[in-house]
Coordinates of C-alpha atoms in Angstrom, one line a residue:
Chain A
X289 CA -12.1 -33.6 -28.2
X290 CA -15.3 -35.0 -26.8
X291 CA -16.2 -33.8 -23.3
X292 CA -19.1 -35.2 -21.4
X293 CA -20.2 -33.3 -18.3
X294 CA -22.5 -35.0 -15.9
X295 CA -24.8 -32.5 -14.2
X296 CA -27.5 -32.6 -11.5
X297 CA -30.5 -30.5 -10.6
X298 CA -30.5 -29.7 -6.9
X299 CA -32.4 -27.5 -4.5
X300 CA -31.0 -24.1 -4.0
X301 CA -29.3 -24.3 -0.6
X302 CA -29.7 -20.5 -0.2
X303 CA -33.5 -20.7 -0.3
X304 CA -35.4 -21.0 3.1
X305 CA -36.0 -24.6 4.1
X306 CA -38.4 -26.1 6.6
X307 CA -38.9 -29.6 7.9
X308 CA -42.4 -30.9 8.1
X309 CA -43.0 -34.4 9.5
X310 CA -39.4 -35.4 8.7
X311 CA -39.5 -34.2 5.1
X312 CA -37.6 -31.3 3.6
X313 CA -39.9 -28.6 2.3
X314 CA -38.8 -25.6 0.3
X315 CA -41.6 -23.2 -0.1
X316 CA -39.9 -21.7 -3.2
X317 CA -39.1 -25.2 -4.7
X318 CA -36.2 -23.4 -6.3
X319 CA -34.1 -25.9 -8.2
X320 CA -30.8 -25.0 -9.7
X321 CA -27.8 -26.4 -11.6
X322 CA -25.5 -27.8 -8.9
X323 CA -22.8 -25.2 -8.4
X324 CA -19.9 -27.7 -8.7
X325 CA -21.4 -29.0 -11.9
X326 CA -21.6 -25.5 -13.2
X327 CA -17.9 -25.1 -12.7
X328 CA -17.4 -28.4 -14.6
X329 CA -19.5 -27.1 -17.5
X330 CA -17.5 -23.8 -17.5
X331 CA -14.2 -25.6 -17.6
X332 CA -15.2 -27.9 -20.4
X333 CA -16.3 -24.9 -22.4
X334 CA -13.1 -23.1 -21.8
X335 CA -11.0 -26.1 -22.8
X336 CA -13.0 -26.9 -26.0
X337 CA -13.0 -23.2 -27.0
X338 CA -9.2 -23.3 -26.8
X339 CA -8.5 -26.8 -28.2
X340 CA -11.6 -27.5 -30.3
X341 CA -14.2 -30.2 -29.6
X342 CA -17.7 -30.7 -28.3
X343 CA -19.4 -30.5 -24.9
X344 CA -22.3 -32.7 -24.1
X345 CA -24.1 -32.6 -20.8
X346 CA -25.9 -35.6 -19.3
X347 CA -28.5 -35.4 -16.5
X348 CA -30.3 -38.1 -14.7
X349 CA -33.5 -36.7 -13.1
X350 CA -37.2 -36.0 -13.4
X351 CA -38.9 -34.1 -16.2
X352 CA -38.7 -30.8 -14.5
X353 CA -34.8 -31.0 -14.5
X354 CA -35.0 -30.1 -18.2
X355 CA -34.8 -26.4 -17.2
X356 CA -31.4 -27.2 -15.7
X357 CA -30.2 -28.9 -18.9
X358 CA -31.4 -25.7 -20.7
X359 CA -29.2 -23.7 -18.4
X360 CA -26.1 -25.7 -19.3
X361 CA -27.0 -25.5 -23.0
X362 CA -27.5 -21.7 -22.7
X363 CA -24.0 -21.5 -21.1
X364 CA -22.7 -23.0 -24.3
X365 CA -22.8 -26.8 -24.1
X366 CA -23.5 -28.2 -27.6
X367 CA -26.0 -31.0 -26.9
X368 CA -27.6 -32.9 -24.1
X369 CA -28.9 -36.2 -23.0
X370 CA -31.7 -36.4 -20.4
X371 CA -32.1 -39.7 -18.6
X372 CA -35.6 -39.3 -17.2
X373 CA -36.6 -40.7 -13.8
X374 CA -39.8 -40.6 -11.8
X375 CA -40.3 -37.5 -9.6
X376 CA -39.7 -39.0 -6.2
X377 CA -36.9 -41.5 -6.5
X378 CA -34.7 -42.3 -3.5
X379 CA -31.5 -43.1 -5.4
X380 CA -28.2 -42.8 -3.7
X381 CA -24.8 -41.9 -5.3
X382 CA -24.2 -45.6 -6.2
X383 CA -27.4 -45.8 -8.2
X384 CA -26.7 -42.6 -10.2
X385 CA -23.1 -43.9 -10.9
X386 CA -24.6 -47.2 -12.2
X387 CA -27.0 -45.4 -14.4
X388 CA -24.3 -43.2 -15.8
X389 CA -21.9 -46.1 -16.3
X390 CA -24.6 -47.9 -18.3
X391 CA -25.1 -44.8 -20.4
X392 CA -21.4 -44.5 -21.1
X393 CA -20.9 -48.1 -22.0
X394 CA -21.2 -47.6 -25.8
X395 CA -20.1 -44.0 -25.9
X396 CA -16.8 -42.6 -27.1
X397 CA -15.2 -39.7 -25.2
X398 CA -11.9 -38.1 -24.2
X399 CA -13.0 -36.7 -20.8
X400 CA -15.9 -37.2 -18.5
X401 CA -16.3 -34.5 -15.8
X402 CA -18.7 -33.6 -13.1
X403 CA -18.9 -31.6 -9.9
X404 CA -16.9 -32.9 -7.0
X405 CA -20.1 -33.2 -4.9
X406 CA -23.7 -32.1 -5.1
X407 CA -24.4 -29.0 -3.0
X408 CA -27.5 -30.5 -1.3
X409 CA -26.1 -33.7 0.0
X410 CA -22.3 -33.0 -0.2
X411 CA -21.8 -36.8 -0.6
X412 CA -19.0 -36.5 -3.2
X413 CA -19.1 -40.2 -4.2
X414 CA -20.6 -40.6 -7.6
X415 CA -17.6 -39.3 -9.6
X416 CA -15.1 -41.8 -8.4
X417 CA -17.7 -44.6 -8.5
X418 CA -18.3 -43.8 -12.2
X419 CA -14.6 -43.8 -12.9
X420 CA -14.3 -47.2 -11.3
X421 CA -17.2 -48.7 -13.2
X422 CA -15.7 -47.4 -16.5
X423 CA -12.1 -48.3 -15.4
X424 CA -10.9 -44.8 -16.1
X425 CA -8.0 -43.0 -14.5
X426 CA -9.4 -40.2 -12.5
X427 CA -8.7 -37.2 -10.2
X428 CA -11.1 -35.5 -7.8
X429 CA -11.4 -32.0 -6.4
X430 CA -9.8 -30.3 -9.4
X431 CA -9.0 -26.6 -9.0
X432 CA -7.5 -26.3 -12.4
X433 CA -7.4 -28.1 -15.7
X434 CA -5.2 -27.9 -18.8
X435 CA -4.6 -29.9 -21.9
X436 CA -1.3 -31.3 -23.0
X437 CA -1.3 -33.4 -26.2
X438 CA -3.2 -36.5 -25.2
X439 CA -3.3 -35.8 -21.5
X440 CA -5.5 -33.8 -19.2
X441 CA -3.4 -32.1 -16.5
X442 CA -5.3 -31.7 -13.3
X443 CA -4.4 -29.4 -10.4
X444 CA -6.0 -31.2 -7.4
X445 CA -6.4 -29.7 -3.9
X446 CA -5.1 -32.5 -1.7
X447 CA -4.3 -32.9 2.0
X448 CA -0.7 -32.0 1.6
X449 CA -0.9 -29.3 -1.1
X450 CA -1.9 -29.0 -4.7
X451 CA -1.1 -32.1 -6.6
X452 CA -0.3 -31.9 -10.3
X453 CA -1.6 -35.0 -12.0
X454 CA -1.4 -36.1 -15.6
X455 CA -4.3 -38.2 -16.8
X456 CA -4.1 -40.1 -20.1
X457 CA -7.4 -39.8 -22.0
X458 CA -10.0 -41.1 -21.8
X459 CA -10.3 -40.1 -18.1
X460 CA -12.6 -38.6 -15.5
X461 CA -12.3 -35.6 -13.4
X462 CA -14.4 -34.0 -10.6
X463 CA -14.4 -30.3 -10.3
X464 CA -14.3 -27.9 -7.4
X465 CA -16.1 -24.6 -7.7
X466 CA -12.8 -22.8 -7.0
X467 CA -11.5 -23.3 -10.5
X468 CA -13.6 -20.6 -12.3
X469 CA -16.6 -18.4 -12.2
X470 CA -19.3 -20.1 -14.3
X471 CA -20.6 -17.7 -17.0
X472 CA -24.1 -16.3 -16.9
X473 CA -26.0 -17.4 -20.0
X474 CA -26.4 -14.5 -22.5
X475 CA -29.7 -13.8 -24.1
X476 CA -28.3 -15.1 -27.3
X477 CA -27.2 -18.3 -25.5
X478 CA -30.6 -18.7 -24.0
X479 CA -32.3 -18.4 -27.5
X480 CA -29.8 -20.8 -29.1
X481 CA -30.3 -23.4 -26.3
X482 CA -33.8 -24.0 -27.4
X483 CA -32.6 -25.2 -30.8
X484 CA -29.8 -27.4 -29.5
X485 CA -30.2 -31.2 -29.7
X486 CA -31.5 -32.9 -26.5
X487 CA -32.0 -36.6 -26.5
X488 CA -34.3 -38.1 -23.9
X489 CA -33.9 -41.6 -22.6
X490 CA -36.3 -43.1 -20.1
X491 CA -34.4 -44.8 -17.3
X492 CA -36.9 -47.6 -17.5
X493 CA -35.7 -48.4 -21.1
X494 CA -32.1 -48.8 -20.1
X495 CA -32.4 -52.4 -19.0
X496 CA -30.9 -51.9 -15.5
X497 CA -31.6 -54.7 -13.2
X498 CA -33.4 -54.4 -9.9
X499 CA -30.2 -54.6 -7.9
X500 CA -28.6 -51.7 -9.7
X501 CA -31.6 -49.5 -9.0
X502 CA -32.1 -50.4 -5.3
X503 CA -30.2 -48.1 -3.0
X504 CA -28.1 -49.6 -0.2
X505 CA -28.4 -46.4 1.8
X506 CA -31.6 -44.5 2.7
X507 CA -32.4 -41.2 4.1
X508 CA -34.7 -41.9 7.1
X509 CA -35.4 -38.3 8.2
X510 CA -34.4 -34.7 8.6
X511 CA -33.8 -32.5 11.6
X512 CA -33.2 -28.8 12.0
X513 CA -29.6 -28.3 13.1
X514 CA -29.7 -27.0 16.7
X515 CA -28.9 -23.3 16.1
X516 CA -26.1 -21.6 17.8
X517 CA -27.5 -18.8 20.0
X518 CA -26.0 -15.4 19.2
X519 CA -23.8 -14.5 22.1
X520 CA -22.7 -11.0 23.3
X521 CA -22.1 -8.3 20.8
X522 CA -19.9 -5.4 21.8
X523 CA -19.7 -1.9 20.2
X524 CA -17.7 1.1 21.3
X525 CA -14.1 2.1 21.8
X526 CA -11.8 -0.5 20.1
X527 CA -9.2 -0.5 23.0
X528 CA -11.9 -1.3 25.6
X529 CA -13.6 -3.9 23.4
X530 CA -10.3 -5.7 22.7
X531 CA -9.5 -5.8 26.4
X532 CA -12.9 -7.0 27.4
X533 CA -13.1 -9.8 24.9
X534 CA -9.5 -10.9 25.5
X535 CA -10.3 -11.2 29.2
X536 CA -13.5 -13.1 28.6
X537 CA -11.8 -15.6 26.4
X538 CA -9.1 -16.1 29.0
X539 CA -11.2 -16.1 32.2
X540 CA -14.7 -17.3 31.1
X541 CA -13.8 -19.6 28.3
X542 CA -10.3 -20.7 29.1
X543 CA -9.3 -20.9 25.5
X544 CA -6.3 -18.6 25.4
Chain B
X532 CA -18.3 -61.2 16.3
X533 CA -17.7 -58.9 13.4
X534 CA -14.8 -56.7 12.6
X535 CA -14.9 -52.9 12.8
X536 CA -11.9 -51.7 10.8
X537 CA -10.5 -48.2 10.8
X538 CA -8.2 -46.8 8.1
X539 CA -5.3 -44.9 9.7
X540 CA -4.3 -42.1 7.3
X541 CA -0.7 -40.9 7.4
X542 CA 0.3 -37.6 5.8
X543 CA 3.8 -36.1 6.0
X544 CA 4.9 -38.9 8.3
X545 CA 2.1 -38.1 10.9
X546 CA -1.1 -39.9 11.6
X547 CA -4.1 -37.8 10.9
X548 CA -6.0 -37.1 14.1
X549 CA -9.3 -37.7 12.3
X550 CA -8.3 -41.3 11.9
X551 CA -7.6 -41.8 15.6
X552 CA -11.0 -40.1 16.4
X553 CA -12.7 -42.8 14.2
X554 CA -10.6 -45.6 15.8
X555 CA -11.6 -44.3 19.3
X556 CA -15.3 -44.5 18.3
X557 CA -14.9 -47.9 16.7
X558 CA -13.2 -49.3 19.8
X559 CA -16.0 -48.0 21.9
X560 CA -18.6 -49.6 19.6
X561 CA -16.7 -52.8 19.5
X562 CA -16.6 -53.1 23.3
X563 CA -20.3 -52.3 23.6
X564 CA -21.4 -54.7 20.9
X565 CA -18.9 -57.6 21.3
X566 CA -17.1 -56.8 18.0
X567 CA -13.4 -56.6 17.3
X568 CA -11.8 -53.2 16.7
X569 CA -9.0 -53.4 14.1
X570 CA -7.0 -50.9 12.1
X571 CA -5.0 -50.7 8.9
X572 CA -2.0 -48.5 8.3
X573 CA -1.1 -48.0 4.6
X574 CA 2.1 -45.9 4.3
X575 CA 5.7 -45.9 3.1
X576 CA 6.7 -46.4 6.8
X577 CA 3.5 -48.1 8.1
X578 CA 5.2 -50.1 10.9
X579 CA 6.5 -46.9 12.5
X580 CA 3.0 -46.0 13.5
X581 CA 1.9 -49.3 15.1
X582 CA 2.7 -48.1 18.7
X583 CA 0.6 -45.0 18.3
X584 CA -2.4 -46.9 16.9
X585 CA -2.3 -49.5 19.7
X586 CA -3.1 -46.7 22.2
X587 CA -6.6 -46.4 20.8
X588 CA -7.7 -50.0 21.3
X589 CA -7.1 -51.8 18.0
X590 CA -6.7 -55.5 18.8
X591 CA -5.3 -56.3 15.3
X592 CA -3.3 -53.9 13.1
X593 CA -2.8 -54.6 9.5
X594 CA 0.2 -52.9 7.9
X595 CA 0.8 -52.4 4.2
X596 CA 4.2 -50.8 3.6
X597 CA 5.4 -49.7 0.2
X598 CA 7.4 -46.7 -1.1
X599 CA 4.5 -45.9 -3.5
X600 CA 2.5 -44.6 -0.5
X601 CA 4.9 -41.7 0.2
X602 CA 2.4 -39.4 -1.5
X603 CA -1.3 -39.8 -2.0
X604 CA -2.2 -41.5 -5.3
X605 CA -5.6 -43.1 -5.8
X606 CA -4.7 -46.2 -7.8
X607 CA -2.3 -47.8 -5.4
X608 CA -4.3 -46.8 -2.4
X609 CA -7.4 -48.4 -3.9
X610 CA -5.6 -51.5 -4.6
X611 CA -4.3 -51.7 -1.0
X612 CA -7.7 -50.9 0.5
X613 CA -9.4 -53.6 -1.6
X614 CA -6.8 -56.1 -0.5
X615 CA -7.3 -55.3 3.2
X616 CA -11.1 -55.6 2.8
X617 CA -10.5 -59.1 1.3
X618 CA -8.3 -60.0 4.2
X619 CA -10.3 -58.5 7.1
X620 CA -13.8 -58.7 5.7
X621 CA -14.9 -55.7 7.9
X622 CA -18.6 -55.3 8.8
X623 CA -17.9 -51.6 9.0
X624 CA -14.8 -49.9 7.6
X625 CA -14.3 -46.3 8.9
X626 CA -12.2 -43.4 7.6
X627 CA -11.4 -39.9 8.7
X628 CA -12.9 -37.6 6.1
X629 CA -9.7 -36.2 4.6
X630 CA -9.2 -35.1 1.0
X631 CA -7.4 -38.4 0.4
X632 CA -10.4 -40.3 1.7
X633 CA -12.8 -38.3 -0.5
X634 CA -10.6 -39.2 -3.5
X635 CA -11.1 -42.9 -3.1
X636 CA -14.2 -43.6 -1.0
X637 CA -16.7 -43.9 -3.9
X638 CA -14.3 -45.9 -6.0
X639 CA -13.7 -48.3 -3.2
X640 CA -17.4 -48.8 -2.7
X641 CA -17.9 -49.4 -6.4
X642 CA -15.0 -51.8 -6.4
X643 CA -16.2 -53.9 -3.5
X644 CA -19.9 -53.5 -3.9
X645 CA -20.0 -52.0 -0.4
X646 CA -22.7 -49.6 0.9
X647 CA -21.2 -46.2 1.7
X648 CA -22.0 -43.1 3.7
X649 CA -19.6 -40.1 3.5
X650 CA -18.8 -37.2 5.8
X651 CA -21.0 -38.2 8.7
X652 CA -21.0 -36.4 12.1
X653 CA -22.3 -39.4 14.1
X654 CA -22.7 -43.1 13.5
X655 CA -24.2 -46.1 15.4
X656 CA -24.3 -49.8 14.7
X657 CA -27.6 -51.6 14.0
X658 CA -28.1 -55.4 13.6
X659 CA -27.5 -55.3 9.8
X660 CA -25.8 -52.0 9.2
X661 CA -25.3 -48.5 10.5
X662 CA -27.3 -45.4 11.2
X663 CA -25.6 -42.1 10.7
X664 CA -26.3 -38.4 10.9
X665 CA -24.9 -36.1 8.1
X666 CA -25.0 -32.4 7.7
X667 CA -26.7 -31.5 4.4
X668 CA -28.0 -28.3 2.6
X669 CA -24.8 -26.4 3.5
X670 CA -24.9 -27.9 7.0
X671 CA -28.2 -26.1 7.8
X672 CA -30.0 -29.4 8.1
X673 CA -29.1 -32.8 9.6
X674 CA -30.2 -35.9 7.8
X675 CA -30.5 -39.3 9.3
X676 CA -29.4 -42.1 7.0
X677 CA -29.0 -45.8 7.2
X678 CA -26.9 -48.3 5.3
X679 CA -27.3 -52.1 5.2
X680 CA -25.0 -54.8 4.0
X681 CA -22.1 -57.1 4.8
X682 CA -19.5 -54.4 4.2
X683 CA -20.2 -50.8 4.9
X684 CA -17.9 -47.9 4.4
X685 CA -18.2 -44.7 6.4
X686 CA -16.2 -41.5 6.5
X687 CA -16.4 -39.3 9.5
X688 CA -15.9 -35.5 9.8
X689 CA -12.9 -34.5 11.8
X690 CA -13.8 -33.4 15.3
X691 CA -16.9 -35.5 15.5
X692 CA -15.5 -37.8 18.3
X693 CA -13.0 -37.3 21.0
X694 CA -9.7 -39.2 21.2
X695 CA -10.0 -42.0 23.7
X696 CA -7.0 -44.0 24.8
X697 CA -7.5 -47.6 25.7
X698 CA -4.2 -49.3 25.1
X699 CA -4.0 -52.9 23.9
X700 CA -1.4 -55.3 22.8
X701 CA -2.3 -55.7 19.2
X702 CA -1.6 -58.5 16.8
X703 CA 0.3 -57.0 13.9
X704 CA -0.3 -58.5 10.5
X705 CA 1.8 -57.3 7.6
X706 CA 0.0 -57.7 4.3
X707 CA 2.1 -58.6 1.4
X708 CA 1.8 -55.9 -1.2
X709 CA 3.5 -54.9 -4.4
X710 CA 2.8 -52.2 -6.9
X711 CA 4.4 -51.9 -10.2
X712 CA 4.6 -48.2 -11.2
X713 CA 3.8 -49.2 -14.7
X714 CA 0.3 -49.9 -13.5
X715 CA -0.1 -46.2 -12.9
X716 CA -2.1 -44.5 -15.6
X717 CA -2.5 -41.3 -13.6
X718 CA 0.9 -39.8 -12.8
X719 CA 1.6 -37.5 -9.9
X720 CA 4.1 -34.9 -11.2
X721 CA 4.6 -32.6 -8.3
X722 CA 3.0 -31.2 -5.2
X723 CA 2.8 -27.5 -4.9
X724 CA 2.8 -25.6 -1.6
X725 CA 3.1 -28.7 0.5
X726 CA 2.0 -27.7 4.0
X727 CA 5.2 -29.0 5.7
X728 CA 5.2 -28.2 9.4
X729 CA 2.3 -25.7 9.2
X730 CA -0.6 -26.5 11.6
X731 CA -3.3 -28.6 9.9
X732 CA -6.5 -26.6 10.0
X733 CA -8.7 -29.7 10.6
X734 CA -6.6 -30.5 13.7
X735 CA -6.0 -27.0 15.1
X736 CA -7.1 -26.0 18.6
X737 CA -7.2 -22.3 17.6
X738 CA -7.9 -20.8 14.2
X739 CA -7.7 -17.2 13.0
X740 CA -9.6 -16.9 9.8
X741 CA -9.5 -13.9 7.5
X742 CA -12.2 -12.6 5.1
X743 CA -12.6 -9.9 2.6
X744 CA -12.2 -7.2 5.3
X745 CA -8.6 -8.2 5.8
X746 CA -7.5 -8.5 2.3
X747 CA -4.8 -5.8 2.1
X748 CA -1.2 -6.1 3.3
X749 CA -1.9 -4.5 6.6
X750 CA -4.8 -6.8 7.3
X751 CA -2.8 -9.8 6.4
X752 CA 0.1 -8.8 8.7
X753 CA -2.4 -8.3 11.6
X754 CA -4.0 -11.6 11.2
X755 CA -0.7 -13.3 10.9
X756 CA 0.5 -11.7 14.1
X757 CA -2.7 -12.6 15.9
X758 CA -2.3 -16.2 14.7
X759 CA 1.3 -16.3 15.9
X760 CA 0.5 -14.9 19.3
X761 CA -2.2 -17.6 19.8
X762 CA -0.2 -20.4 18.1
X763 CA -3.2 -20.7 15.8
X764 CA -3.6 -22.1 12.3
X765 CA -4.6 -19.5 9.7
X766 CA -7.8 -20.0 7.7
X767 CA -9.6 -18.0 5.0
X768 CA -12.9 -17.4 3.5
X769 CA -13.5 -18.2 -0.1
X770 CA -13.2 -14.5 -1.1
X771 CA -9.5 -14.4 -0.1
X772 CA -8.5 -17.8 -1.6
X773 CA -10.2 -17.0 -4.9
X774 CA -8.5 -13.6 -5.1
X775 CA -5.2 -15.5 -4.7
X776 CA -4.4 -13.6 -1.5
X777 CA -4.4 -16.7 0.7
X778 CA -3.4 -20.2 -0.2
X779 CA -6.4 -22.4 -1.4
X780 CA -5.6 -25.1 1.1
X781 CA -6.6 -22.6 3.9
X782 CA -10.2 -22.2 2.7
X783 CA -12.8 -23.0 5.3
X784 CA -16.4 -23.8 4.3
X785 CA -18.6 -26.1 2.4
X786 CA -16.1 -26.2 -0.4
X787 CA -13.0 -26.2 1.7
X788 CA -12.1 -27.6 5.0
X789 CA -14.5 -28.4 7.8
X790 CA -13.0 -27.4 11.2
X791 CA -14.0 -27.7 14.8
X792 CA -11.4 -25.8 17.0
X793 CA -11.8 -24.7 20.6
X794 CA -11.5 -21.1 19.5
X795 CA -12.3 -19.6 16.1
X796 CA -11.6 -16.0 15.4
X797 CA -13.3 -14.7 12.3
X798 CA -11.7 -11.4 11.1
X799 CA -13.5 -9.4 8.5
X800 CA -15.7 -12.4 7.5
X801 CA -19.3 -11.6 6.8
X802 CA -20.5 -15.2 7.5
X803 CA -22.1 -16.5 4.3
X804 CA -23.8 -19.9 4.9
X805 CA -21.2 -21.7 2.8
X806 CA -18.5 -20.4 5.2
X807 CA -20.5 -21.1 8.3
X808 CA -21.0 -24.7 7.1
X809 CA -17.3 -25.3 7.6
X810 CA -16.9 -23.7 11.1
X811 CA -20.2 -23.7 13.0
X812 CA -19.1 -26.6 15.2
X813 CA -16.2 -24.5 16.7
X814 CA -16.5 -24.3 20.5
X815 CA -16.1 -20.6 20.9
X816 CA -16.5 -18.2 18.0
X817 CA -15.3 -14.6 18.0
X818 CA -16.2 -12.3 15.2
X819 CA -14.7 -9.0 14.4
X820 CA -16.5 -7.1 11.7
X821 CA -17.4 -3.4 11.1
X822 CA -20.8 -4.2 9.8
X823 CA -23.1 -4.7 12.8
X824 CA -25.6 -6.6 10.7
X825 CA -23.1 -9.2 9.3
X826 CA -24.6 -12.7 9.7
X827 CA -21.5 -13.9 11.4
X828 CA -22.7 -12.1 14.5
X829 CA -25.7 -14.5 14.6
X830 CA -23.5 -17.4 15.5
X831 CA -20.6 -15.7 17.3
X832 CA -20.3 -16.1 21.0
X833 CA -18.4 -12.8 21.2
X834 CA -18.9 -10.2 18.5
X835 CA -16.8 -7.1 18.2
X836 CA -18.4 -4.5 16.0
X837 CA -15.5 -2.4 14.8
X838 CA -12.8 -1.7 12.3
X839 CA -10.3 -4.6 12.4
X840 CA -7.4 -2.2 11.9
X841 CA -8.4 -0.4 15.1
X842 CA -9.5 -3.5 17.0
X843 CA -6.7 -6.0 16.3
X844 CA -3.7 -4.1 17.5
X845 CA -5.0 -3.6 21.1
X846 CA -6.5 -7.2 21.0
X847 CA -3.1 -8.6 20.1
X848 CA -1.5 -6.6 22.9
X849 CA -4.0 -7.9 25.4
X850 CA -3.5 -11.5 24.3
X851 CA 0.3 -11.1 24.6
X852 CA -0.1 -9.9 28.2
X853 CA -2.4 -12.9 29.0
X854 CA 0.1 -15.3 27.3
X855 CA 3.1 -13.9 29.1

């Protein structure tokens, strides 16, 4: 079984962020493997450990994203392809999906997976775009995966409940981070990752036309979200606190 | 004059409020800019919902009715949406940001070569597109984005706009649609834990959410009683859904549902940014936590520092008195 996992390097949303002249500035510049993609890598590893096969990760991003590819290899992925871009590209989901679709054109695979969204923008679009370009059956927001002969069985968290969907291979699935706890690379894994094959392709060599690489959507600026002011904090006898807050909710806020 | 089209999502025979919020906003924008506000209902019983949709100002309502739409499946939904885009040629096509929308939005954009912006909290029209605001970086930051093009797709977070009735007599256009089940490559086998008549978290006026602090049986009983007294929907932090203590569909946060109720009561929830990303737009937030330094107190309007097992029983009694 050949598993491709599309991964992305993103800023760590837990690190402090500032906005200077409309730009996002992270003092730490801490970049990480997108948490949802990490779950996709983990699930691919679990399935191939159980059923045999190979996991290859693909990343579209600048040179410094190599460290994120190394992380996925250290977790246990077998090989990697790095499609390199300039440092400050303003690609939207549609451009990434086009680039990946072009990459996959001449590849053979059973399953392509990725995170359901990237944790910095939360857009959640590239996965289903890629499936459409490649004309693959797909499911999004998977919270569980299993294999059944030639089918990938997806448990998807939908609006009405958990949908159990059978996908004939080849197929595409986007993963929630609720399906597993991604493994922490072991020292051995980290050592091995340095010897694993990593192919580098310059995006400029992929013969994508201008239209495919020009984003139809643009970020025009950033703002701090107006912060909620902390309200009143009560400490003391539980009976009194309960009564006080219940009365405030009823009389001051009118929400009971 | 251009068309502003709204997708009306129906789940379990009920229109999703998020769709009507988008339609309300579209009708307002259409009136202000001389455009036409239109809607499309895609459901097994689409025509049953026309009267309700007319209340929110759609001047034309497309219906696509087929038994295949009884449950969400992306292939037929995509086919129907592509067809209505051909028919209506919308300048802007708006969606409530439900899980079903998230499942198809990117694919529909790829299919129709439309520009797309997802999960926005505000949107405005420009001459050649739209400008939106979206929460990013676990909703700590707002980003301004613009999209240009002839067809633009936008999905809107629930609770971003108020419902606004402006009844019209709509022209109803039934779009001929057929779907052969043999076209389905992906097959829906079953739906587990269907919510039935439970209150939908994204539409709830009051939510009682439980975290790690309320994970044992006694804690669960207390939060259930509190929710029942307040006629509230139950929610959970990731700690409880991951541990299998509460149903995954109840998870609130960056990964789960984004909610905006009038009253949010966080019980035993510390307030990690990923959780706060899903509930910070609640009108009134009450936090009950024994740790006085829990980050949830930084955003709570009313914080009660205390043991939930001691605080909830008298709190429930007080609320019962107020309710009676």
